[in-house]
PDB file of C-alpha atoms in Angstrom:
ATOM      1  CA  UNK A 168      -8.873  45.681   9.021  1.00 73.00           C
ATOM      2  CA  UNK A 169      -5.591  44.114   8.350  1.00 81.00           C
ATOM      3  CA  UNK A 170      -5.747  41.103  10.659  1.00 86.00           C
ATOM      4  CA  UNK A 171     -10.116  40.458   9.526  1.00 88.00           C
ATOM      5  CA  UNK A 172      -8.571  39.956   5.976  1.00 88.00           C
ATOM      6  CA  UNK A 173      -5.873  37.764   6.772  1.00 89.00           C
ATOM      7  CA  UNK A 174      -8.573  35.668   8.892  1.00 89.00           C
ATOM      8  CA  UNK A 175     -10.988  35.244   6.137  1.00 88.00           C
ATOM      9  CA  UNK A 176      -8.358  34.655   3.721  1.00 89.00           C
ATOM     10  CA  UNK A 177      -7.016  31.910   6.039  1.00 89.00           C
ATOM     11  CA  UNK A 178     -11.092  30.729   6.773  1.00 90.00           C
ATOM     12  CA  UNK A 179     -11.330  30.357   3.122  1.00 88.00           C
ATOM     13  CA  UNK A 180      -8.168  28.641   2.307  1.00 87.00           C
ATOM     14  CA  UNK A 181      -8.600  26.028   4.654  1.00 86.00           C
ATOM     15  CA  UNK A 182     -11.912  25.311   3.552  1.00 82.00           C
ATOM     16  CA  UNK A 183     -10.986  25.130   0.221  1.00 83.00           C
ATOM     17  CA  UNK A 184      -8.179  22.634   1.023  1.00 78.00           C
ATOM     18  CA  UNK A 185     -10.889  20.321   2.964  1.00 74.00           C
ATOM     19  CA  UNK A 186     -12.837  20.900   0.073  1.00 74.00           C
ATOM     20  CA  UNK A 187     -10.256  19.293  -2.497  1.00 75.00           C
ATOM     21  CA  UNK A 188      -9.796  16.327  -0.008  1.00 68.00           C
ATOM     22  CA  UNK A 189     -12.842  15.823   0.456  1.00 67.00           C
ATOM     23  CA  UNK A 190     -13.281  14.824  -3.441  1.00 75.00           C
ATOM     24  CA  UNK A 191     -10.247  12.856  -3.802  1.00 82.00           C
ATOM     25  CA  UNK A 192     -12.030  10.566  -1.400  1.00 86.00           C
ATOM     26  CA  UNK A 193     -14.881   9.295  -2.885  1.00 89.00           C
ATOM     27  CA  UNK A 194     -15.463   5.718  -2.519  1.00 93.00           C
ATOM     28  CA  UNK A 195     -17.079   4.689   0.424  1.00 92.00           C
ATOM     29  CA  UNK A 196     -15.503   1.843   2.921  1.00 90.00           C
ATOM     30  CA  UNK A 197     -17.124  -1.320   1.569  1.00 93.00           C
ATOM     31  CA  UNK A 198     -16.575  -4.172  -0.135  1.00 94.00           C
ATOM     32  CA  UNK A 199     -19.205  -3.365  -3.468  1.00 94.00           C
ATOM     33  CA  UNK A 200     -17.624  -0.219  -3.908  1.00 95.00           C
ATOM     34  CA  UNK A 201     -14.231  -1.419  -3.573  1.00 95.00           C
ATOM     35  CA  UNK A 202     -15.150  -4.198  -5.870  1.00 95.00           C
ATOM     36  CA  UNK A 203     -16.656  -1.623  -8.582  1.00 95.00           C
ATOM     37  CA  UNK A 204     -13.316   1.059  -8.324  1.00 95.00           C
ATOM     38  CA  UNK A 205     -11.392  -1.837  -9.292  1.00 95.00           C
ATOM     39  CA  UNK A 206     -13.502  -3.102 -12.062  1.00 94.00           C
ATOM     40  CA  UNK A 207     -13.197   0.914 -12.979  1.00 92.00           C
ATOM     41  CA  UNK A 208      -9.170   0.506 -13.425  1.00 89.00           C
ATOM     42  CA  UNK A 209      -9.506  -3.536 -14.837  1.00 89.00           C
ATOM     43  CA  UNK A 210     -12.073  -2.895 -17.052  1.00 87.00           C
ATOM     44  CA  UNK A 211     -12.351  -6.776 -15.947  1.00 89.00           C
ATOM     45  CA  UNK A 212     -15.261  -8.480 -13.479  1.00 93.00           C
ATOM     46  CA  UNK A 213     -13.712  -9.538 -10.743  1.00 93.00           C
ATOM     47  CA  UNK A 214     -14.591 -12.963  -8.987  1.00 92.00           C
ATOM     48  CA  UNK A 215     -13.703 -12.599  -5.661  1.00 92.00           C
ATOM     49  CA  UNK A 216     -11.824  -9.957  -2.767  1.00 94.00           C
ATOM     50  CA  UNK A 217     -10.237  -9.662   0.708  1.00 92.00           C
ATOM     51  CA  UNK A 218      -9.256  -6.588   2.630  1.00 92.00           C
ATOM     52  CA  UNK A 219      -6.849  -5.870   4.680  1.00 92.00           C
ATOM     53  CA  UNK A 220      -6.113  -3.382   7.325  1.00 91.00           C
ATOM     54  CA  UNK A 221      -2.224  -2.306   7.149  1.00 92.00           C
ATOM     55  CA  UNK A 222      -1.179  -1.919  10.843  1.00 87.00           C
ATOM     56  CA  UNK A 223      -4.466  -0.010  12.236  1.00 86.00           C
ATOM     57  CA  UNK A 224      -3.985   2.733   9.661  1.00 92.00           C
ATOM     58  CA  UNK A 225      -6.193   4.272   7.447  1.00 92.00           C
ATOM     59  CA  UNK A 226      -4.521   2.398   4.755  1.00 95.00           C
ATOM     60  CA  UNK A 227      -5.845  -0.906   3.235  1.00 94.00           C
ATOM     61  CA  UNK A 228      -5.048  -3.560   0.897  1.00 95.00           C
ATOM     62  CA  UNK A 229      -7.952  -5.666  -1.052  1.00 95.00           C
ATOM     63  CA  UNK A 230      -6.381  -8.563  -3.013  1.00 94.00           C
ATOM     64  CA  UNK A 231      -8.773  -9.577  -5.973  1.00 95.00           C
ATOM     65  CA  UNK A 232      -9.433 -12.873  -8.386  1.00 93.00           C
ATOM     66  CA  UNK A 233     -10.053 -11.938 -11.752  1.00 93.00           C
ATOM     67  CA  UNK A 234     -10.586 -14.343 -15.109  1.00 88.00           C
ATOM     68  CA  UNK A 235      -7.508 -17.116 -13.506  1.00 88.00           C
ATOM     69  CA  UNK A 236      -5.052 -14.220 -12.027  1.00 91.00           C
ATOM     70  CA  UNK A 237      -4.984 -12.795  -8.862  1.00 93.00           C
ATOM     71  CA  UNK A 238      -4.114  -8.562  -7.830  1.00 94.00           C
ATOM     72  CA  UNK A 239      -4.242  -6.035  -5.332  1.00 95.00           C
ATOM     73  CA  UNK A 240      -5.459  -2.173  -4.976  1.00 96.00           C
ATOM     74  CA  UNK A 241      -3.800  -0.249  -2.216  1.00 96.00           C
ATOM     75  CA  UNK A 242      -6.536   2.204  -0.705  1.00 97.00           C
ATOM     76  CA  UNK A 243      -6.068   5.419   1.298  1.00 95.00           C
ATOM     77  CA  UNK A 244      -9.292   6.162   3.677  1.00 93.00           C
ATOM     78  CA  UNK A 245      -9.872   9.824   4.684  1.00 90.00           C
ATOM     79  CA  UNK A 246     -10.246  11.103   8.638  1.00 81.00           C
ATOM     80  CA  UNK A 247     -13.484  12.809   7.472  1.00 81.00           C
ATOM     81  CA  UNK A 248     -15.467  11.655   5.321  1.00 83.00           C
ATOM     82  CA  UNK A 249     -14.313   7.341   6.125  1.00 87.00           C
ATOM     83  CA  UNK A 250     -14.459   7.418   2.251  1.00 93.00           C
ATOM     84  CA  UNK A 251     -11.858   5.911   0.273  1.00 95.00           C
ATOM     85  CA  UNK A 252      -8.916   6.682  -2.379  1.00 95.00           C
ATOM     86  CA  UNK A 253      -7.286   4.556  -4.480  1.00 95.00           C
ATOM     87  CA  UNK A 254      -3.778   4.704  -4.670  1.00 94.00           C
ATOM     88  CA  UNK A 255      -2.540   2.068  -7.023  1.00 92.00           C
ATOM     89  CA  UNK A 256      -3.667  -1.321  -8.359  1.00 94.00           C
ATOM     90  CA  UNK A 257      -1.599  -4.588 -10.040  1.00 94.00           C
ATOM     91  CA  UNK A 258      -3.004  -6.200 -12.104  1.00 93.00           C
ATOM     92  CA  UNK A 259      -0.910  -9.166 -11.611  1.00 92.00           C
ATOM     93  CA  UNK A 260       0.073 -10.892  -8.069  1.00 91.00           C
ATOM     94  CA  UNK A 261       2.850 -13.359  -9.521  1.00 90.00           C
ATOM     95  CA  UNK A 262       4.601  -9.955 -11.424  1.00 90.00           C
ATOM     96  CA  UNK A 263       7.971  -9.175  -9.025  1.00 91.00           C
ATOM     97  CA  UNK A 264       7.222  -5.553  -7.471  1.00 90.00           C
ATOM     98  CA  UNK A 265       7.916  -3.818  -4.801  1.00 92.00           C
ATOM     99  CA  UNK A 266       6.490  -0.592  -3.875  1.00 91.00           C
ATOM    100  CA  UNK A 267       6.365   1.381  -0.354  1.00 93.00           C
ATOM    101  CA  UNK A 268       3.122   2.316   1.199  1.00 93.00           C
ATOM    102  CA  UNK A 269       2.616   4.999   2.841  1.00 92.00           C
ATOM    103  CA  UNK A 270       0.103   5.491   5.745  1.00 93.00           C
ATOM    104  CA  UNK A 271      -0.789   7.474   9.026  1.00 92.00           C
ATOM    105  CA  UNK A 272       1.109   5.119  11.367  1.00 92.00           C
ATOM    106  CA  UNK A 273       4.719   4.705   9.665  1.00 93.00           C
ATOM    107  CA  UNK A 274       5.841   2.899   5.817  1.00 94.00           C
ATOM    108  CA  UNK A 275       5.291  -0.228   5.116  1.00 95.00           C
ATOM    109  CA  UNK A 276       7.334  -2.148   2.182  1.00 95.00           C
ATOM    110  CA  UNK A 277       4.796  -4.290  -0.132  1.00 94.00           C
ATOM    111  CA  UNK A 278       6.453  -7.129  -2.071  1.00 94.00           C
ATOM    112  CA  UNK A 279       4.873  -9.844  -4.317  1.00 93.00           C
ATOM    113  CA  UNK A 280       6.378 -11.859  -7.185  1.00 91.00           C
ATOM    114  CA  UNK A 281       6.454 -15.322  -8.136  1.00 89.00           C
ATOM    115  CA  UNK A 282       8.838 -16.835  -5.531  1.00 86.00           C
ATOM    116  CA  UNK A 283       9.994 -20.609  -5.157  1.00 82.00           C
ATOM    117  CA  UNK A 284      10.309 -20.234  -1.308  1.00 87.00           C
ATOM    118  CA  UNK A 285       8.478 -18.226   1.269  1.00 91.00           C
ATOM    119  CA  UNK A 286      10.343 -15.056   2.013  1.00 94.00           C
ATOM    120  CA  UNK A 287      11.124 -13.948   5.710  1.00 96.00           C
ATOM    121  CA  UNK A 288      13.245 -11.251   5.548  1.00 95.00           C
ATOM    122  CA  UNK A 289      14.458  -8.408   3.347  1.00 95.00           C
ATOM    123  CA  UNK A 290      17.413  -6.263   3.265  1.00 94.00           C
ATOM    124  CA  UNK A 291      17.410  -2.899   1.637  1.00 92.00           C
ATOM    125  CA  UNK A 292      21.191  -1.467   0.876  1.00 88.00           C
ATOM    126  CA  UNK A 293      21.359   1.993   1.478  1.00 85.00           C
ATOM    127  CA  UNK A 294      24.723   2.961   0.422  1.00 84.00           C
ATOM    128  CA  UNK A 295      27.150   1.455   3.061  1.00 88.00           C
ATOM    129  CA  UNK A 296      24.310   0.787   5.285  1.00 89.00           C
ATOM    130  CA  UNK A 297      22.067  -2.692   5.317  1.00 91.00           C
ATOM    131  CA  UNK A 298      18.430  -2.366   6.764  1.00 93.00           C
ATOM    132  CA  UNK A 299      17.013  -5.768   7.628  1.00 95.00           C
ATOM    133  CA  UNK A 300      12.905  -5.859   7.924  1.00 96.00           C
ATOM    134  CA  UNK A 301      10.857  -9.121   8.490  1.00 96.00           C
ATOM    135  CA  UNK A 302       7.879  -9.508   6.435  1.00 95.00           C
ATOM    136  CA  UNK A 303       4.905 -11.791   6.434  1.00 93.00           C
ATOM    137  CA  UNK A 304       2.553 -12.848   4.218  1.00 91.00           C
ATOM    138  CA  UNK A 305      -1.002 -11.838   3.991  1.00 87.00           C
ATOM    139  CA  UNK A 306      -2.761 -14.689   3.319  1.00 81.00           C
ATOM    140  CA  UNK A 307      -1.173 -18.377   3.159  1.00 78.00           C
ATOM    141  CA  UNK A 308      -3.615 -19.442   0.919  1.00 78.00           C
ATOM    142  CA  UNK A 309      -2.990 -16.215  -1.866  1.00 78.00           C
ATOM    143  CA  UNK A 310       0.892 -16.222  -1.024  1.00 74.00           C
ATOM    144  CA  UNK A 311       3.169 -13.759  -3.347  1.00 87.00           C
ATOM    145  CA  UNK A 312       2.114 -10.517  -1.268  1.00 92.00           C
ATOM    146  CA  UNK A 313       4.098  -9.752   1.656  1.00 94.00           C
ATOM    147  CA  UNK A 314       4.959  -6.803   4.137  1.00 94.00           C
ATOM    148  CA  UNK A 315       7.219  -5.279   6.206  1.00 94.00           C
ATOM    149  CA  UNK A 316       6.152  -6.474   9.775  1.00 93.00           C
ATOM    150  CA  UNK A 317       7.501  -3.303  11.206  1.00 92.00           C
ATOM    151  CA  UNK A 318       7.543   0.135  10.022  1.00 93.00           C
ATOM    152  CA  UNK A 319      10.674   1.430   7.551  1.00 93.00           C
ATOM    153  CA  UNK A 320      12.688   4.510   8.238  1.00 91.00           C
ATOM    154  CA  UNK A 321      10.959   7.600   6.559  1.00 88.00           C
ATOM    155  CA  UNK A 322      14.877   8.327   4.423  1.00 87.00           C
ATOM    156  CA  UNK A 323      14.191   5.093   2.436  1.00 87.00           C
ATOM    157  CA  UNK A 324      12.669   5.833  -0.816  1.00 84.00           C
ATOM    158  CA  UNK A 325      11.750   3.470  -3.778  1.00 81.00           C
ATOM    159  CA  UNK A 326      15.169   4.194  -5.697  1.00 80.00           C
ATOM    160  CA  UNK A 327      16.506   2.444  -2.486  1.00 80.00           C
ATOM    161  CA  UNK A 328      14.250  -0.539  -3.259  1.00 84.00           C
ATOM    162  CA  UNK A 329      15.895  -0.854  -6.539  1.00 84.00           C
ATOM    163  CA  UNK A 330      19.233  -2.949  -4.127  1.00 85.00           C
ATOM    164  CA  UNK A 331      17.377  -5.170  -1.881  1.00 91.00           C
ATOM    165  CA  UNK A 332      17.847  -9.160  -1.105  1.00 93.00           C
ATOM    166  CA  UNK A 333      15.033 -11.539  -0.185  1.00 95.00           C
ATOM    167  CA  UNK A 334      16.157 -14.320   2.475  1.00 96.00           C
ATOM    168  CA  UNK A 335      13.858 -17.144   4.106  1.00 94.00           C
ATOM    169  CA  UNK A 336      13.876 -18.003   7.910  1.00 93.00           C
ATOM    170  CA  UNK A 337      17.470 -19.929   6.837  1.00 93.00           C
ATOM    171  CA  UNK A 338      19.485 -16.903   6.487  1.00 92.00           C
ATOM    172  CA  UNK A 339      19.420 -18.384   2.453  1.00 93.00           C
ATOM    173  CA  UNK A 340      18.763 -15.834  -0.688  1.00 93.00           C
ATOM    174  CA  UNK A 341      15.071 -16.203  -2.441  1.00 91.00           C
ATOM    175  CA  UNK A 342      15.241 -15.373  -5.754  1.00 81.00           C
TER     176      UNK A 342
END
C-alpha cells in the first residue's frame, strides 16, 4: 500500500513538472512568432531578423532591426514540445553588455558594445587565475555581437564577467 502511494505520488509529480515546462515554452520555432514575442517585449515593429543556432543547442539567438537600432532576444527551445522560451532581449546592439548563456551543450559568453576594433579574444580574471576564450562575431555585416567560440567553465558566473579584457588578433586591448 505503501510503495502504490509513493508511485502515484511520484506519477503525479512528474507530470506536473512536464506540465509547468510545457507552458513556459510557448512560442513555436519560427521566424513570425519569434518576430511577434519580440514586438511583445519592444512594444516596437520590428523591420527585419536573423537566427542563430548557438553551437547545435537548443539555444538560439535572433538579432532584430527596429526604427534605426539594431537588438537581440536569446531563446531557449524545449526537448518536447520544439516550442520556444524567451530568455532575455536588448534592446540596443551598440549598448556594452555581456551576459552568459546558458544551453544544453556547455556556456557560451555573449558580448556586444560599440567597439572601435574587432575583438578576438577575451580574458575573464578569476581571482589569481586568467581564462582566455576566442570569440567571433555573428554576422560581419551586424558586427557588435560576439561569442565565446568554445564553451566556458561551468564555476564562471556573471560577477566574474564584471573583470574581463577585450584584445584583437594583435595581442592589443579593445576598449
Amino acid at each position: 500500500m505503501k510503495d502504490t502511494i509513493i508511485i502515484i505520488i511520484s506519477i503525479l509529480l512528474v507530470f506536473t513538472i512536464f506540465f509547468i515546462i510545457q507552458r513556459t515554452y510557448t512560442i513555436p520555432s519560427n521566424v513570425s512568432a519569434i518576430t511577434a514575442s519580440i514586438q511583445q517585449h519592444l512594444e516596437e515593429e520590428i523591420s527585419s531578423i536573423k537566427e542563430y543556432d548557438i553551437s547545435q543547442s537548443t539555444s538560439k539567438i535572433a538579432i532584430f532591426e527596429y526604427g534605426k537600432k539594431r537588438g537581440y532576444a536569446v531563446f531557449k527551445e524545449n526537448y518536447f514540445n520544439k516550442k520556444l522560451k524567451i530568455i532575455f532581449v536588448k534592446k540596443n546592439i551598440l549598448e556594452k553588455n555581456i551576459n552568459i548563456i546558458h544551453t544544453n551543450r556547455g556556456n557560451y559568453i555573449l558580448l556586444s558594445g560599440n567597439y572601435h576594433r574587432k575583438i578576438d579574444y577575451i580574458v575573464v580574471k578569476e581571482g589569481n587565475t586568467n581564462h582566455l576564450f576566442e570569440v567571433t562575431l555573428f554576422n560581419e555585416n551586424i558586427g557588435n555581437l560576439y561569442i565565446t567560440l568554445e564553451t566556458i567553465p561551468r564555476k564562471l558566473t556573471d560577477t566574474m564577467l564584471n573583470d574581463f579584457t577585450l584584445y584583437n588578433k594583435d595581442n592589443k586591448p579593445v576598449y
